């Protein structure tokens, strides 16, 4: 992949050369932030949720680097952290398709890359499951969810997404990936649309929980 040519293999957490993208020392350092929980949420459109890390300390710092400080190579480290847990790996392996929560086109153009796409692509390749990255589209430029109160959030996100091709998701088990989970209204709205289009099951996988 072209990114490997630009970036040397480093541990994304400490920055030292490491072929596996995560060194043993940092793996231990991340232990207090690990959740690796699989749960069945109530009153949501999605069927399962997997939470990997707490959005705190070093985890928060590295995610900010990844999203805003051009450290796109961190996708490898994050994908490795997600798949490191055997229980999580086994659960994800049972799914048919992976997609991610898309950005509005203008925002993607500003940043140059979509951090969720990079992680989801790596997960698809490691898990050997199909990716459908152009199927779910964001068609409305919404306000930042965290800037709104609960009632406004639902209205803000309503009808912000659409599915291009529902035939390819009918009766499929889908992993919906997002980087940070705050209120969950965005992933819930995406799940609603996926379910309406015929998806059998939706699992929300989030890297970090705020
Ligand atoms: Zn390290």
PDB file of C-alpha atoms and ligand atoms in Angstrom:
ATOM      1  CA  UNK A   1       0.000   0.000   0.000  1.00  0.00           C
ATOM      2  CA  UNK A   2       1.270   3.480  -0.829  1.00  0.00           C
ATOM      3  CA  UNK A   3       1.170   4.611   2.796  1.00  0.00           C
ATOM      4  CA  UNK A   4       3.832   2.044   3.718  1.00  0.00           C
ATOM      5  CA  UNK A   5       6.232   3.723   1.344  1.00  0.00           C
ATOM      6  CA  UNK A   6       5.771   7.093   2.951  1.00  0.00           C
ATOM      7  CA  UNK A   7       5.740   6.040   6.591  1.00  0.00           C
ATOM      8  CA  UNK A   8       8.213   3.699   8.282  1.00  0.00           C
ATOM      9  CA  UNK A   9       6.732   0.951  10.462  1.00  0.00           C
ATOM     10  CA  UNK A  10       6.511   2.492  13.915  1.00  0.00           C
ATOM     11  CA  UNK A  11       4.616   1.843  17.105  1.00  0.00           C
ATOM     12  CA  UNK A  12       1.875   4.453  16.784  1.00  0.00           C
ATOM     13  CA  UNK A  13       1.830   5.108  20.519  1.00  0.00           C
ATOM     14  CA  UNK A  14       5.517   5.799  21.319  1.00  0.00           C
ATOM     15  CA  UNK A  15       6.805   6.445  17.793  1.00  0.00           C
ATOM     16  CA  UNK A  16       9.683   3.955  17.952  1.00  0.00           C
ATOM     17  CA  UNK A  17      10.408   1.659  15.023  1.00  0.00           C
ATOM     18  CA  UNK A  18       8.216  -1.423  15.308  1.00  0.00           C
ATOM     19  CA  UNK A  19       7.158  -3.819  12.569  1.00  0.00           C
ATOM     20  CA  UNK A  20       3.886  -4.730  14.267  1.00  0.00           C
ATOM     21  CA  UNK A  21       2.792  -1.085  14.704  1.00  0.00           C
ATOM     22  CA  UNK A  22       2.491  -1.567  18.464  1.00  0.00           C
ATOM     23  CA  UNK A  23       5.331  -2.375  20.856  1.00  0.00           C
ATOM     24  CA  UNK A  24       5.018  -4.573  23.941  1.00  0.00           C
ATOM     25  CA  UNK A  25       5.692  -1.679  26.296  1.00  0.00           C
ATOM     26  CA  UNK A  26       2.847   0.382  24.842  1.00  0.00           C
ATOM     27  CA  UNK A  27       0.552  -2.624  24.758  1.00  0.00           C
ATOM     28  CA  UNK A  28       0.979  -2.824  28.543  1.00  0.00           C
ATOM     29  CA  UNK A  29       0.607   0.932  28.883  1.00  0.00           C
ATOM     30  CA  UNK A  30      -2.782   0.734  27.147  1.00  0.00           C
ATOM     31  CA  UNK A  31      -4.213  -1.881  29.543  1.00  0.00           C
ATOM     32  CA  UNK A  32      -5.969   0.627  31.857  1.00  0.00           C
ATOM     33  CA  UNK A  33      -7.812   2.097  28.845  1.00  0.00           C
ATOM     34  CA  UNK A  34      -9.010  -1.210  27.458  1.00  0.00           C
ATOM     35  CA  UNK A  35     -12.695  -2.076  27.507  1.00  0.00           C
ATOM     36  CA  UNK A  36     -13.063  -4.749  24.810  1.00  0.00           C
ATOM     37  CA  UNK A  37     -16.709  -5.134  25.766  1.00  0.00           C
ATOM     38  CA  UNK A  38     -19.390  -6.713  23.610  1.00  0.00           C
ATOM     39  CA  UNK A  39     -22.916  -5.702  24.581  1.00  0.00           C
ATOM     40  CA  UNK A  40     -26.490  -5.744  23.357  1.00  0.00           C
ATOM     41  CA  UNK A  41     -27.880  -2.210  23.621  1.00  0.00           C
ATOM     42  CA  UNK A  42     -31.450  -1.379  24.569  1.00  0.00           C
ATOM     43  CA  UNK A  43     -33.723   0.883  22.494  1.00  0.00           C
ATOM     44  CA  UNK A  44     -31.277   1.240  19.629  1.00  0.00           C
ATOM     45  CA  UNK A  45     -31.458   0.256  15.988  1.00  0.00           C
ATOM     46  CA  UNK A  46     -28.175  -1.630  16.188  1.00  0.00           C
ATOM     47  CA  UNK A  47     -28.041  -5.137  17.615  1.00  0.00           C
ATOM     48  CA  UNK A  48     -24.602  -5.212  19.189  1.00  0.00           C
ATOM     49  CA  UNK A  49     -21.949  -2.792  20.250  1.00  0.00           C
ATOM     50  CA  UNK A  50     -18.240  -3.337  20.755  1.00  0.00           C
ATOM     51  CA  UNK A  51     -16.296  -0.758  22.721  1.00  0.00           C
ATOM     52  CA  UNK A  52     -12.515  -0.997  22.510  1.00  0.00           C
ATOM     53  CA  UNK A  53     -10.886   1.847  24.475  1.00  0.00           C
ATOM     54  CA  UNK A  54     -11.704   4.705  26.815  1.00  0.00           C
ATOM     55  CA  UNK A  55     -11.227   8.119  25.224  1.00  0.00           C
ATOM     56  CA  UNK A  56      -8.766   9.347  27.833  1.00  0.00           C
ATOM     57  CA  UNK A  57      -5.067  10.062  28.405  1.00  0.00           C
ATOM     58  CA  UNK A  58      -2.679   8.679  25.815  1.00  0.00           C
ATOM     59  CA  UNK A  59      -5.551   7.166  23.791  1.00  0.00           C
ATOM     60  CA  UNK A  60      -7.198  10.567  23.429  1.00  0.00           C
ATOM     61  CA  UNK A  61      -3.881  12.190  22.505  1.00  0.00           C
ATOM     62  CA  UNK A  62      -3.135   9.667  19.764  1.00  0.00           C
ATOM     63  CA  UNK A  63      -6.651   9.848  18.318  1.00  0.00           C
ATOM     64  CA  UNK A  64      -6.321  13.625  18.100  1.00  0.00           C
ATOM     65  CA  UNK A  65      -2.945  13.162  16.341  1.00  0.00           C
ATOM     66  CA  UNK A  66      -4.610  10.756  13.956  1.00  0.00           C
ATOM     67  CA  UNK A  67      -7.563  12.988  13.167  1.00  0.00           C
ATOM     68  CA  UNK A  68      -6.084  16.443  13.182  1.00  0.00           C
ATOM     69  CA  UNK A  69      -2.294  16.234  13.127  1.00  0.00           C
ATOM     70  CA  UNK A  70      -1.867  14.324   9.884  1.00  0.00           C
ATOM     71  CA  UNK A  71      -0.601  11.138  11.518  1.00  0.00           C
ATOM     72  CA  UNK A  72      -2.620   8.951   9.181  1.00  0.00           C
ATOM     73  CA  UNK A  73      -0.241   5.986   9.643  1.00  0.00           C
ATOM     74  CA  UNK A  74      -1.793   5.445  13.088  1.00  0.00           C
ATOM     75  CA  UNK A  75      -4.593   3.484  11.405  1.00  0.00           C
ATOM     76  CA  UNK A  76      -2.400   0.365  11.591  1.00  0.00           C
ATOM     77  CA  UNK A  77      -1.855   0.675  15.328  1.00  0.00           C
ATOM     78  CA  UNK A  78      -5.558   1.229  15.985  1.00  0.00           C
ATOM     79  CA  UNK A  79      -6.594  -1.721  13.813  1.00  0.00           C
ATOM     80  CA  UNK A  80      -4.089  -3.876  15.678  1.00  0.00           C
ATOM     81  CA  UNK A  81      -5.453  -2.767  19.060  1.00  0.00           C
ATOM     82  CA  UNK A  82      -9.003  -3.627  17.918  1.00  0.00           C
ATOM     83  CA  UNK A  83      -8.067  -7.112  16.720  1.00  0.00           C
ATOM     84  CA  UNK A  84      -5.692  -7.910  19.588  1.00  0.00           C
ATOM     85  CA  UNK A  85      -8.522  -9.159  21.794  1.00  0.00           C
ATOM     86  CA  UNK A  86      -9.364 -12.766  20.852  1.00  0.00           C
ATOM     87  CA  UNK A  87     -13.007 -12.498  21.897  1.00  0.00           C
ATOM     88  CA  UNK A  88     -13.509  -9.316  19.828  1.00  0.00           C
ATOM     89  CA  UNK A  89     -11.690 -10.839  16.854  1.00  0.00           C
ATOM     90  CA  UNK A  90     -13.863 -13.955  16.931  1.00  0.00           C
ATOM     91  CA  UNK A  91     -17.045 -11.915  17.163  1.00  0.00           C
ATOM     92  CA  UNK A  92     -16.138  -9.612  14.264  1.00  0.00           C
ATOM     93  CA  UNK A  93     -15.128 -12.540  12.080  1.00  0.00           C
ATOM     94  CA  UNK A  94     -18.779 -13.680  11.931  1.00  0.00           C
ATOM     95  CA  UNK A  95     -19.878 -10.593   9.986  1.00  0.00           C
ATOM     96  CA  UNK A  96     -20.324 -10.257   6.211  1.00  0.00           C
ATOM     97  CA  UNK A  97     -19.599  -6.611   5.502  1.00  0.00           C
ATOM     98  CA  UNK A  98     -17.778  -3.681   7.051  1.00  0.00           C
ATOM     99  CA  UNK A  99     -18.689  -0.049   6.467  1.00  0.00           C
ATOM    100  CA  UNK A 100     -17.850   3.125   8.355  1.00  0.00           C
ATOM    101  CA  UNK A 101     -19.717   6.283   9.281  1.00  0.00           C
ATOM    102  CA  UNK A 102     -19.071   8.558   6.307  1.00  0.00           C
ATOM    103  CA  UNK A 103     -18.122  12.223   6.389  1.00  0.00           C
ATOM    104  CA  UNK A 104     -19.788  14.856   4.321  1.00  0.00           C
ATOM    105  CA  UNK A 105     -17.822  15.155   1.066  1.00  0.00           C
ATOM    106  CA  UNK A 106     -16.572  18.708   1.687  1.00  0.00           C
ATOM    107  CA  UNK A 107     -15.106  17.750   5.075  1.00  0.00           C
ATOM    108  CA  UNK A 108     -13.235  14.820   3.574  1.00  0.00           C
ATOM    109  CA  UNK A 109     -11.748  17.077   0.918  1.00  0.00           C
ATOM    110  CA  UNK A 110     -10.505  19.496   3.566  1.00  0.00           C
ATOM    111  CA  UNK A 111      -8.699  16.832   5.561  1.00  0.00           C
ATOM    112  CA  UNK A 112      -7.453  14.794   2.626  1.00  0.00           C
ATOM    113  CA  UNK A 113      -8.222  11.444   4.195  1.00  0.00           C
ATOM    114  CA  UNK A 114     -10.969   9.825   6.180  1.00  0.00           C
ATOM    115  CA  UNK A 115      -9.543   8.272   9.341  1.00  0.00           C
ATOM    116  CA  UNK A 116     -12.430   5.819   9.699  1.00  0.00           C
ATOM    117  CA  UNK A 117     -11.956   4.596   6.158  1.00  0.00           C
ATOM    118  CA  UNK A 118      -8.277   3.834   6.817  1.00  0.00           C
ATOM    119  CA  UNK A 119      -9.042   1.754   9.915  1.00  0.00           C
ATOM    120  CA  UNK A 120     -12.046   0.004   8.342  1.00  0.00           C
ATOM    121  CA  UNK A 121      -9.977  -0.923   5.287  1.00  0.00           C
ATOM    122  CA  UNK A 122      -7.280  -2.466   7.468  1.00  0.00           C
ATOM    123  CA  UNK A 123      -9.909  -4.366   9.501  1.00  0.00           C
ATOM    124  CA  UNK A 124     -11.546  -5.685   6.311  1.00  0.00           C
ATOM    125  CA  UNK A 125      -8.221  -6.961   5.070  1.00  0.00           C
ATOM    126  CA  UNK A 126      -7.217  -8.600   8.367  1.00  0.00           C
ATOM    127  CA  UNK A 127     -10.653 -10.138   8.954  1.00  0.00           C
ATOM    128  CA  UNK A 128     -11.063 -10.963   5.277  1.00  0.00           C
ATOM    129  CA  UNK A 129     -14.557  -9.603   5.035  1.00  0.00           C
ATOM    130  CA  UNK A 130     -16.152  -7.528   2.319  1.00  0.00           C
ATOM    131  CA  UNK A 131     -16.010  -3.728   2.488  1.00  0.00           C
ATOM    132  CA  UNK A 132     -18.755  -1.556   1.035  1.00  0.00           C
ATOM    133  CA  UNK A 133     -17.396   1.910   1.477  1.00  0.00           C
ATOM    134  CA  UNK A 134     -19.427   3.766  -1.088  1.00  0.00           C
ATOM    135  CA  UNK A 135     -22.771   2.395  -0.130  1.00  0.00           C
ATOM    136  CA  UNK A 136     -23.619   4.602   2.833  1.00  0.00           C
ATOM    137  CA  UNK A 137     -23.410   8.298   1.981  1.00  0.00           C
ATOM    138  CA  UNK A 138     -23.718  11.429   4.043  1.00  0.00           C
ATOM    139  CA  UNK A 139     -25.960  13.797   2.127  1.00  0.00           C
ATOM    140  CA  UNK A 140     -26.444  16.591   4.648  1.00  0.00           C
ATOM    141  CA  UNK A 141     -23.759  18.806   6.194  1.00  0.00           C
ATOM    142  CA  UNK A 142     -24.773  18.471   9.824  1.00  0.00           C
ATOM    143  CA  UNK A 143     -23.683  20.532  12.804  1.00  0.00           C
ATOM    144  CA  UNK A 144     -21.240  19.031  15.282  1.00  0.00           C
ATOM    145  CA  UNK A 145     -23.326  16.719  17.479  1.00  0.00           C
ATOM    146  CA  UNK A 146     -21.410  17.656  20.631  1.00  0.00           C
ATOM    147  CA  UNK A 147     -22.403  21.307  20.184  1.00  0.00           C
ATOM    148  CA  UNK A 148     -26.108  20.472  20.482  1.00  0.00           C
ATOM    149  CA  UNK A 149     -28.498  19.479  23.233  1.00  0.00           C
ATOM    150  CA  UNK A 150     -30.111  16.038  23.174  1.00  0.00           C
ATOM    151  CA  UNK A 151     -33.340  17.080  21.410  1.00  0.00           C
ATOM    152  CA  UNK A 152     -31.462  18.977  18.711  1.00  0.00           C
ATOM    153  CA  UNK A 153     -29.129  16.065  18.010  1.00  0.00           C
ATOM    154  CA  UNK A 154     -31.841  13.793  16.692  1.00  0.00           C
ATOM    155  CA  UNK A 155     -33.208  16.456  14.337  1.00  0.00           C
ATOM    156  CA  UNK A 156     -29.718  17.424  13.193  1.00  0.00           C
ATOM    157  CA  UNK A 157     -28.828  13.907  12.117  1.00  0.00           C
ATOM    158  CA  UNK A 158     -32.237  12.896  10.761  1.00  0.00           C
ATOM    159  CA  UNK A 159     -32.095  11.992   7.058  1.00  0.00           C
ATOM    160  CA  UNK A 160     -28.430  12.960   6.881  1.00  0.00           C
ATOM    161  CA  UNK A 161     -27.481   9.593   5.340  1.00  0.00           C
ATOM    162  CA  UNK A 162     -28.648   7.489   2.458  1.00  0.00           C
ATOM    163  CA  UNK A 163     -27.906   4.090   0.958  1.00  0.00           C
ATOM    164  CA  UNK A 164     -26.956   3.822  -2.691  1.00  0.00           C
ATOM    165  CA  UNK A 165     -27.458   0.127  -3.210  1.00  0.00           C
ATOM    166  CA  UNK A 166     -29.658  -1.752  -0.771  1.00  0.00           C
ATOM    167  CA  UNK A 167     -29.588  -5.010  -2.767  1.00  0.00           C
ATOM    168  CA  UNK A 168     -26.041  -5.690  -1.638  1.00  0.00           C
ATOM    169  CA  UNK A 169     -26.881  -5.420   2.063  1.00  0.00           C
ATOM    170  CA  UNK A 170     -30.151  -7.346   2.205  1.00  0.00           C
ATOM    171  CA  UNK A 171     -29.972 -10.072   4.833  1.00  0.00           C
ATOM    172  CA  UNK A 172     -26.319  -9.281   5.581  1.00  0.00           C
ATOM    173  CA  UNK A 173     -24.590  -8.918   8.931  1.00  0.00           C
ATOM    174  CA  UNK A 174     -22.895  -5.552   8.980  1.00  0.00           C
ATOM    175  CA  UNK A 175     -20.124  -3.990  11.052  1.00  0.00           C
ATOM    176  CA  UNK A 176     -20.572  -0.235  11.271  1.00  0.00           C
ATOM    177  CA  UNK A 177     -17.301   1.321  12.336  1.00  0.00           C
ATOM    178  CA  UNK A 178     -16.829   4.754  13.902  1.00  0.00           C
ATOM    179  CA  UNK A 179     -13.837   6.234  15.696  1.00  0.00           C
ATOM    180  CA  UNK A 180     -15.421   7.898  18.736  1.00  0.00           C
ATOM    181  CA  UNK A 181     -18.717   7.150  20.441  1.00  0.00           C
ATOM    182  CA  UNK A 182     -20.256  10.059  22.306  1.00  0.00           C
ATOM    183  CA  UNK A 183     -24.053  10.120  22.306  1.00  0.00           C
ATOM    184  CA  UNK A 184     -24.503   7.396  19.715  1.00  0.00           C
ATOM    185  CA  UNK A 185     -27.137   9.307  17.745  1.00  0.00           C
ATOM    186  CA  UNK A 186     -25.102   9.225  14.523  1.00  0.00           C
ATOM    187  CA  UNK A 187     -24.437   5.484  14.531  1.00  0.00           C
ATOM    188  CA  UNK A 188     -28.039   4.917  15.570  1.00  0.00           C
ATOM    189  CA  UNK A 189     -29.328   6.886  12.589  1.00  0.00           C
ATOM    190  CA  UNK A 190     -26.995   4.973  10.238  1.00  0.00           C
ATOM    191  CA  UNK A 191     -28.194   1.713  11.770  1.00  0.00           C
ATOM    192  CA  UNK A 192     -31.825   2.726  11.255  1.00  0.00           C
ATOM    193  CA  UNK A 193     -31.185   3.270   7.555  1.00  0.00           C
ATOM    194  CA  UNK A 194     -29.229   0.033   7.185  1.00  0.00           C
ATOM    195  CA  UNK A 195     -31.986  -1.938   8.904  1.00  0.00           C
ATOM    196  CA  UNK A 196     -34.680  -0.303   6.793  1.00  0.00           C
ATOM    197  CA  UNK A 197     -32.713  -1.228   3.692  1.00  0.00           C
ATOM    198  CA  UNK A 198     -32.782  -4.870   4.764  1.00  0.00           C
ATOM    199  CA  UNK A 199     -29.644  -5.523   6.812  1.00  0.00           C
ATOM    200  CA  UNK A 200     -30.113  -8.563   9.070  1.00  0.00           C
ATOM    201  CA  UNK A 201     -27.860  -7.376  11.868  1.00  0.00           C
ATOM    202  CA  UNK A 202     -25.842  -4.265  12.635  1.00  0.00           C
ATOM    203  CA  UNK A 203     -22.883  -4.210  14.999  1.00  0.00           C
ATOM    204  CA  UNK A 204     -21.508  -0.841  16.010  1.00  0.00           C
ATOM    205  CA  UNK A 205     -17.762  -1.033  16.515  1.00  0.00           C
ATOM    206  CA  UNK A 206     -16.137   2.017  18.075  1.00  0.00           C
ATOM    207  CA  UNK A 207     -12.491   2.594  18.760  1.00  0.00           C
ATOM    208  CA  UNK A 208     -12.986   4.879  21.750  1.00  0.00           C
ATOM    209  CA  UNK A 209     -15.789   5.814  24.102  1.00  0.00           C
ATOM    210  CA  UNK A 210     -16.034   9.396  25.267  1.00  0.00           C
TER     211      UNK A 210
HETATM  212 ZN1  LIG B   1       5.385   1.790  21.673  1.00  0.00          ZN
END
